[in-house]
Amino acid sequence: MEQKTKIIAEEGKQELTITREFDLPLKLLFKAHQEPELLEQWMGTKVLKLESKKHGSYAFETTHNGNVVFRANGTIHEFIPEQKIIRTFEMENTKIGVQLEFLEFEKITDSTSRLTMQVIYRSVEHRAIQLKMPFEYGINMAHNKLQEILSSLK
Amino acid sequence: MKLRRDVFQAIADPTRRTIISLIALQALTPTAIAENFDYSRQTISKHIQILTECEILEQEQKGREIYYQLNPKGMREIAEFIEPFRKMWDDRFNKLETVMKKHQSKK
């Protein structure tokens, strides 16, 4: 099966590109990025604030059992409906720091569309921290699951 | 040039990821690894073989038993790999597609 989401992360560069073709009209793809209640559903995080306009800002927060497990925020630099969003993104309490994101939305056909996200980090090392994170998270989740099972056996 | 297995392929498989996380806790014999799964011993052996070829796991002989442990070199290499990151975005975007299709049909 061909992979729908592609990541280009060239060796030694401080940026990466994420591309994805959607089985959705351009209008709906953009709307999913514009409206807080829709973004919330697919990002899997609570949207505390999302001002979808030039010079607007946003904040996301995810809690688990009453503890904040994820917080992110950023500022929107450019907002052109159904074309482009330029924004900063910063995951709080991580060493990744702030990143600059260029999101480009394109129509392929009346019912399909493409998103290209260029993400620029402060350095190659900052990009590496980001790339490692989901992997380490996966391993940690497996560990936690095991610990839970093991402690329930005691 | 010797053909080396694709590490991407190695960690893309959920069973192999589970094996990695089991072994991350402690070195295990092939039998002990297989006990965690419902699959046949042969299937698990095949997964272990792939992980060893990719230098994610390494063998250690302890008495009469062979134990598998993580190969720190392979693990360091793997951490750089982008597959889990790609998977995270892929899951998100699949969700986006589902959410928006539902949203569209509501109108």
Coordinates of C-alpha atoms in Angstrom, one line a residue:
Chain A
M1 CA 0.0 0.0 0.0
E2 CA 1.3 3.4 -0.8
Q3 CA 1.9 5.7 2.1
K4 CA -0.5 8.6 2.1
T5 CA 1.5 10.8 4.4
K6 CA 5.1 11.4 3.3
I7 CA 7.9 13.0 5.3
I8 CA 11.0 14.4 3.7
A9 CA 13.8 15.0 6.2
E10 CA 17.1 15.4 4.5
E11 CA 20.2 14.5 6.4
G12 CA 21.9 17.5 7.9
K13 CA 19.1 19.9 7.3
Q14 CA 17.1 21.8 10.0
E15 CA 13.8 21.4 8.3
L16 CA 11.4 18.8 7.1
T17 CA 8.4 18.6 4.8
I18 CA 5.2 16.7 5.4
T19 CA 2.9 16.0 2.4
R20 CA -0.5 14.4 2.3
E21 CA -3.2 14.0 -0.3
F22 CA -6.7 14.0 1.0
D23 CA -9.9 12.5 -0.3
L24 CA -11.6 15.8 0.6
P25 CA -12.3 19.0 -1.4
L26 CA -9.9 21.8 -0.7
K27 CA -12.6 23.8 1.1
L28 CA -13.1 21.1 3.8
L29 CA -9.3 20.4 4.2
F30 CA -8.8 24.1 5.0
K31 CA -11.9 24.3 7.2
A32 CA -10.4 21.5 9.3
H33 CA -7.4 23.8 10.1
Q34 CA -9.5 26.9 10.6
E35 CA -12.3 25.9 13.0
P36 CA -11.4 25.1 16.7
E37 CA -14.1 22.5 17.2
L38 CA -13.0 20.6 14.0
L39 CA -9.3 20.9 14.7
E40 CA -9.9 19.6 18.2
Q41 CA -11.3 16.4 16.9
W42 CA -8.5 15.4 14.6
M43 CA -5.6 16.8 16.5
G44 CA -6.8 15.0 19.6
T45 CA -6.2 18.0 21.8
K46 CA -8.3 20.7 23.4
V47 CA -8.1 24.0 21.6
L48 CA -8.0 26.8 24.3
K49 CA -7.7 29.5 21.7
L50 CA -7.5 29.8 17.9
E51 CA -7.7 33.1 16.1
S52 CA -7.6 32.1 12.5
K53 CA -6.3 35.4 11.1
K54 CA -3.1 37.3 10.4
H55 CA -1.4 38.2 13.7
G56 CA -3.8 35.9 15.5
S57 CA -2.6 33.3 18.1
Y58 CA -3.5 29.9 19.3
A59 CA -3.1 27.5 22.2
F60 CA -3.7 23.8 22.6
E61 CA -3.8 21.7 25.8
T62 CA -4.3 18.0 26.5
T63 CA -5.0 16.7 29.9
H64 CA -4.9 13.1 31.1
N65 CA -6.4 12.2 34.5
G66 CA -6.4 15.9 35.4
N67 CA -2.8 16.5 34.6
V68 CA -1.6 18.6 31.7
V69 CA 0.3 16.3 29.4
F70 CA 0.7 18.5 26.3
R71 CA 0.6 22.2 25.8
A72 CA 1.5 24.1 22.6
N73 CA 1.0 27.6 21.3
G74 CA 1.9 29.8 18.4
T75 CA 1.3 32.9 16.4
I76 CA -0.2 33.1 13.0
H77 CA 1.8 35.3 10.5
E78 CA -0.2 34.7 7.4
F79 CA -3.7 33.4 6.9
I80 CA -5.0 33.1 3.3
P81 CA -8.2 30.9 3.2
E82 CA -7.8 27.8 1.1
Q83 CA -4.2 28.7 0.2
K84 CA -1.8 29.3 2.9
I85 CA -1.1 29.5 6.7
I86 CA 2.2 30.6 8.0
R87 CA 2.6 30.2 11.8
T88 CA 5.0 29.5 14.6
F89 CA 4.5 26.4 16.8
E90 CA 6.0 25.7 20.1
M91 CA 5.4 22.6 22.3
E92 CA 5.8 23.8 25.9
N93 CA 8.2 22.1 28.3
T94 CA 10.3 20.4 25.6
K95 CA 13.7 21.2 24.3
I96 CA 12.5 21.5 20.7
G97 CA 11.9 25.2 21.0
V98 CA 9.8 27.2 18.6
Q99 CA 9.4 26.1 15.0
L100 CA 8.2 27.9 11.8
E101 CA 5.6 26.2 9.7
F102 CA 4.4 26.9 6.2
L103 CA 1.2 25.2 5.3
E104 CA 0.1 25.2 1.7
F105 CA -3.3 24.0 0.6
E106 CA -3.9 22.9 -3.0
K107 CA -6.8 21.6 -5.0
I108 CA -6.1 18.5 -7.0
T109 CA -9.6 17.7 -8.3
D110 CA -13.0 18.8 -7.1
S111 CA -13.0 16.1 -4.4
T112 CA -9.3 15.8 -3.6
S113 CA -6.7 18.1 -2.2
R114 CA -3.1 18.3 -1.0
L115 CA -1.4 19.7 2.1
T116 CA 2.3 20.5 2.1
M117 CA 3.8 21.5 5.5
Q118 CA 7.3 22.8 5.6
V119 CA 8.6 22.9 9.2
I120 CA 11.8 24.7 10.1
Y121 CA 13.6 24.2 13.4
R122 CA 16.3 26.2 15.1
S123 CA 19.0 23.6 14.3
V124 CA 19.6 20.1 13.0
E125 CA 19.7 19.0 16.7
H126 CA 16.3 20.6 17.5
R127 CA 14.8 18.7 14.5
A128 CA 16.3 15.4 15.8
I129 CA 14.6 15.9 19.2
Q130 CA 11.3 16.3 17.5
L131 CA 11.8 13.2 15.3
K132 CA 12.8 11.0 18.2
M133 CA 9.9 12.0 20.4
P134 CA 7.1 9.8 19.0
F135 CA 9.4 6.8 19.0
E136 CA 10.4 7.3 22.6
Y137 CA 6.8 7.9 23.5
G138 CA 5.8 4.6 21.9
I139 CA 8.4 2.8 23.9
N140 CA 7.4 4.5 27.1
M141 CA 3.8 3.7 26.5
A142 CA 4.7 0.0 26.1
H143 CA 6.7 0.2 29.3
N144 CA 3.9 1.8 31.2
K145 CA 1.5 -0.8 30.0
L146 CA 3.8 -3.6 31.0
Q147 CA 4.3 -2.0 34.5
E148 CA 0.6 -1.8 34.9
I149 CA 0.2 -5.5 34.0
L150 CA 3.1 -6.5 36.2
S151 CA 1.9 -4.6 39.2
S152 CA -1.6 -6.0 38.8
L153 CA 0.0 -9.4 39.2
K154 CA 1.7 -8.7 42.5
Chain B
M1 CA 27.6 -4.9 -1.2
K2 CA 25.8 -6.9 1.4
L3 CA 22.1 -6.2 1.3
R4 CA 20.9 -4.9 4.7
R5 CA 17.3 -5.0 5.8
D6 CA 15.5 -1.8 6.0
V7 CA 15.2 -0.6 9.6
F8 CA 12.1 1.3 8.7
Q9 CA 10.5 -1.9 7.8
A10 CA 11.7 -3.5 11.0
I11 CA 10.1 -1.0 13.3
A12 CA 7.0 -0.4 11.2
D13 CA 5.6 -3.8 12.4
P14 CA 3.6 -3.7 15.7
T15 CA 4.8 -7.1 16.8
R16 CA 8.4 -6.1 16.4
R17 CA 7.8 -2.9 18.2
T18 CA 6.3 -4.9 21.1
I19 CA 9.4 -7.2 21.1
I20 CA 11.6 -4.1 21.3
S21 CA 9.7 -2.8 24.3
L22 CA 9.8 -6.2 26.1
I23 CA 13.5 -6.5 25.6
A24 CA 14.0 -2.9 26.6
L25 CA 13.0 -4.0 30.1
Q26 CA 15.3 -7.0 30.3
A27 CA 17.3 -9.5 28.2
L28 CA 15.0 -12.4 27.3
T29 CA 15.3 -15.9 25.7
P30 CA 13.4 -16.6 22.5
T31 CA 11.0 -18.8 24.5
A32 CA 10.3 -16.0 27.0
I33 CA 9.7 -13.5 24.1
A34 CA 7.3 -16.0 22.4
E35 CA 5.3 -16.4 25.6
N36 CA 4.0 -12.9 25.2
F37 CA 2.3 -13.6 22.0
D38 CA -0.3 -15.9 20.5
Y39 CA 1.7 -16.4 17.4
S40 CA 3.6 -19.5 16.6
R41 CA 7.2 -19.8 17.8
Q42 CA 8.3 -19.7 14.2
T43 CA 6.6 -16.4 13.5
I44 CA 8.3 -14.9 16.6
S45 CA 11.7 -16.4 15.6
K46 CA 11.3 -14.7 12.2
H47 CA 10.6 -11.3 13.8
I48 CA 13.6 -11.8 16.2
Q49 CA 15.8 -12.7 13.2
I50 CA 14.8 -9.5 11.3
L51 CA 15.4 -7.3 14.4
T52 CA 18.9 -9.0 14.8
E53 CA 19.7 -8.4 11.1
C54 CA 18.9 -4.8 11.5
E55 CA 21.2 -4.6 14.6
I56 CA 18.4 -3.6 16.9
L57 CA 18.8 -6.8 18.9
E58 CA 21.9 -8.7 19.8
Q59 CA 22.5 -12.2 21.2
E60 CA 24.3 -13.1 24.3
Q61 CA 25.1 -16.6 25.4
K62 CA 24.5 -17.2 29.1
G63 CA 25.2 -20.8 30.0
R64 CA 23.1 -23.0 27.7
E65 CA 20.6 -20.3 26.9
I66 CA 20.7 -17.6 24.3
Y67 CA 19.4 -14.2 25.5
Y68 CA 18.5 -11.3 23.3
Q69 CA 19.2 -7.8 24.4
L70 CA 19.0 -4.4 22.8
N71 CA 21.9 -3.4 20.7
P72 CA 22.7 0.2 21.8
K73 CA 24.2 1.1 18.5
G74 CA 21.1 0.0 16.5
M75 CA 18.8 1.7 19.0
R76 CA 20.6 5.0 18.7
E77 CA 20.3 4.7 15.0
I78 CA 16.7 3.8 15.1
A79 CA 15.8 6.8 17.3
E80 CA 16.7 9.1 14.4
F81 CA 14.3 7.3 12.2
I82 CA 11.2 9.2 11.2
E83 CA 8.7 6.3 10.9
P84 CA 7.0 6.9 14.2
F85 CA 6.8 10.6 13.5
R86 CA 5.4 9.9 10.1
K87 CA 2.9 7.4 11.6
M88 CA 1.8 10.1 14.1
W89 CA 1.0 12.5 11.3
D90 CA -0.6 9.8 9.2
D91 CA -3.0 8.8 12.0
R92 CA -3.8 12.5 12.6
F93 CA -4.6 13.1 8.9
N94 CA -6.7 9.9 8.6
K95 CA -8.7 11.3 11.5
L96 CA -9.0 14.6 9.8
E97 CA -10.4 12.9 6.7
T98 CA -12.9 10.9 8.8
V99 CA -14.0 14.0 10.8
M100 CA -14.5 16.1 7.7
K101 CA -16.4 13.5 5.8
K102 CA -18.8 13.2 8.7
H103 CA -19.0 17.0 8.9
Q104 CA -19.7 17.2 5.2
S105 CA -22.5 14.6 5.3
K106 CA -24.2 16.4 8.2
K107 CA -25.0 19.4 6.0

